[in-house]
mmCIF file of C-alpha atoms in Angstrom:
data_model
loop_
_atom_site.group_PDB
_atom_site.id
_atom_site.type_symbol
_atom_site.label_atom_id
_atom_site.label_comp_id
_atom_site.label_asym_id
_atom_site.label_seq_id
_atom_site.Cartn_x
_atom_site.Cartn_y
_atom_site.Cartn_z
ATOM 1 C CA THR D 13 6.054 -10.638 7.004
ATOM 2 C CA ILE D 14 5.338 -7.341 5.399
ATOM 3 C CA MET D 15 5.924 -8.664 1.547
ATOM 4 C CA SER D 16 3.617 -11.500 2.445
ATOM 5 C CA ARG D 17 1.147 -9.166 3.531
ATOM 6 C CA PHE D 18 1.431 -7.184 0.617
ATOM 7 C CA ASN D 19 1.151 -9.881 -1.833
ATOM 8 C CA SER D 20 -1.867 -11.114 -0.192
ATOM 9 C CA MET D 21 -3.238 -7.753 -0.617
ATOM 10 C CA LYS D 22 -2.310 -7.764 -4.211
ATOM 11 C CA GLU D 23 -4.426 -10.825 -4.616
ATOM 12 C CA ARG D 24 -7.439 -8.916 -3.198
ATOM 13 C CA PHE D 25 -7.241 -5.965 -5.150
ATOM 14 C CA GLN D 26 -7.140 -5.680 -8.585
ATOM 15 C CA GLU D 27 -6.094 -1.865 -8.168
ATOM 16 C CA ILE D 28 -2.304 -3.442 -6.539
ATOM 17 C CA GLY D 29 -0.158 -4.186 -9.858
ATOM 18 C CA ASP D 30 3.262 -4.889 -8.094
ATOM 19 C CA VAL D 31 4.922 -5.548 -4.867
ATOM 20 C CA ARG D 32 8.718 -5.289 -4.521
ATOM 21 C CA GLY D 33 10.901 -4.397 -2.037
ATOM 22 C CA LEU D 34 14.740 -4.920 -0.085
ATOM 23 C CA GLY D 35 15.420 -5.099 3.396
ATOM 24 C CA ALA D 36 13.216 -3.461 4.979
ATOM 25 C CA MET D 37 11.776 -1.007 2.574
ATOM 26 C CA ILE D 38 8.874 -2.380 0.838
ATOM 27 C CA ALA D 39 6.292 -0.680 -1.913
ATOM 28 C CA MET D 40 3.204 -1.549 -3.820
ATOM 29 C CA GLU D 41 2.266 0.161 -6.860
ATOM 30 C CA PHE D 42 -1.152 0.697 -8.156
ATOM 31 C CA VAL D 43 -2.439 1.132 -11.222
ATOM 32 C CA LYS D 44 -5.917 1.437 -13.440
ATOM 33 C CA ASP D 45 -7.312 -1.848 -15.065
ATOM 34 C CA GLN D 46 -4.354 -3.967 -14.147
ATOM 35 C CA ASP D 47 -2.690 -2.806 -16.494
ATOM 36 C CA PRO D 48 1.191 -1.937 -15.636
ATOM 37 C CA HIS D 49 1.548 0.755 -18.293
ATOM 38 C CA LYS D 50 -1.240 2.502 -16.188
ATOM 39 C CA PRO D 51 -0.179 4.134 -12.872
ATOM 40 C CA ASP D 52 -2.944 5.199 -10.799
ATOM 41 C CA ALA D 53 -1.293 8.313 -8.795
ATOM 42 C CA ASP D 54 -4.754 9.484 -7.957
ATOM 43 C CA PHE D 55 -5.640 5.970 -5.907
ATOM 44 C CA CYS D 56 -2.313 6.455 -4.126
ATOM 45 C CA ALA D 57 -2.637 9.483 -3.118
ATOM 46 C CA LYS D 58 -5.957 8.626 -1.404
ATOM 47 C CA VAL D 59 -4.547 5.757 0.285
ATOM 48 C CA VAL D 60 -1.365 8.032 1.524
ATOM 49 C CA LYS D 61 -3.855 10.788 2.494
ATOM 50 C CA ALA D 62 -6.462 8.156 4.720
ATOM 51 C CA CYS D 63 -3.629 6.784 6.423
ATOM 52 C CA ALA D 64 -2.304 9.885 7.360
ATOM 53 C CA LYS D 65 -5.797 10.603 9.046
ATOM 54 C CA ARG D 66 -5.431 7.520 11.343
ATOM 55 C CA ASP D 67 -1.405 8.529 12.482
ATOM 56 C CA LEU D 68 0.211 6.210 10.056
ATOM 57 C CA ILE D 69 2.905 7.626 7.782
ATOM 58 C CA VAL D 70 3.171 6.163 4.379
ATOM 59 C CA ILE D 71 4.689 8.002 1.369
ATOM 60 C CA GLY D 72 3.800 7.588 -2.724
ATOM 61 C CA ALA D 73 7.084 7.342 -4.582
ATOM 62 C CA GLY D 74 8.048 6.518 -7.595
ATOM 63 C CA VAL D 75 8.036 8.552 -11.085
ATOM 64 C CA HIS D 76 4.265 8.359 -11.601
ATOM 65 C CA LYS D 77 3.688 9.362 -7.911
ATOM 66 C CA ASN D 78 1.628 5.788 -7.890
ATOM 67 C CA VAL D 79 3.515 3.442 -5.124
ATOM 68 C CA LEU D 80 3.037 3.320 -1.924
ATOM 69 C CA ARG D 81 6.429 2.635 0.089
ATOM 70 C CA ILE D 82 6.997 1.966 3.471
ATOM 71 C CA LEU D 83 10.472 1.394 5.351
ATOM 72 C CA SER D 84 9.501 0.409 9.277
ATOM 73 C CA PRO D 85 11.794 0.920 12.148
ATOM 74 C CA LEU D 86 13.798 -2.351 12.709
ATOM 75 C CA THR D 87 12.935 -2.377 16.132
ATOM 76 C CA ILE D 88 9.155 -2.132 15.386
ATOM 77 C CA SER D 89 6.775 -4.558 17.464
ATOM 78 C CA GLN D 90 4.664 -7.313 15.581
ATOM 79 C CA GLU D 91 2.288 -5.681 17.358
ATOM 80 C CA LEU D 92 2.569 -2.138 16.265
ATOM 81 C CA LEU D 93 3.184 -3.308 12.702
ATOM 82 C CA ASN D 94 0.497 -5.180 12.276
ATOM 83 C CA LYS D 95 -1.408 -2.615 13.358
ATOM 84 C CA GLY D 96 -0.168 -0.328 10.383
ATOM 85 C CA LEU D 97 -0.397 -3.216 7.937
ATOM 86 C CA ASP D 98 -4.263 -3.497 8.895
ATOM 87 C CA ILE D 99 -4.578 0.572 8.340
ATOM 88 C CA ILE D 100 -3.300 0.086 5.140
ATOM 89 C CA GLU D 101 -5.217 -2.933 4.014
ATOM 90 C CA GLU D 102 -8.655 -1.116 5.551
ATOM 91 C CA GLU D 103 -8.014 1.713 3.477
ATOM 92 C CA ILE D 104 -6.907 0.115 -0.104
ATOM 93 C CA GLU D 105 -10.455 -1.861 0.313
ATOM 94 C CA ARG D 106 -11.986 1.867 1.364
ATOM 95 C CA ALA D 107 -10.676 3.512 -1.433
ATOM 96 C CA ALA D 108 -10.940 0.397 -3.838
ATOM 97 C CA ASN D 109 -14.880 0.594 -2.803
ATOM 98 C CA SER D 110 -15.507 4.416 -3.325
#
């Protein structure tokens, strides 16, 4: 599921401070120094832009614009969903290592 993939990413990347969601709308929050009181809007924007360059539309959300939010169609194929999640994970890794 999307939630389990996002949670495994949270374990890998210290930039992810929280994963949450309701139904098909799932989000991950980016923070600096693993501190939930230090939102990282720049990191989020970098990931959103990198995903867009790869034709994956995700949005930055939240009061501090540090939340990556996705809402997949209910009819999405598992193959297409996994491709999108792979892109998100690859771009988070790229941003974290830059």
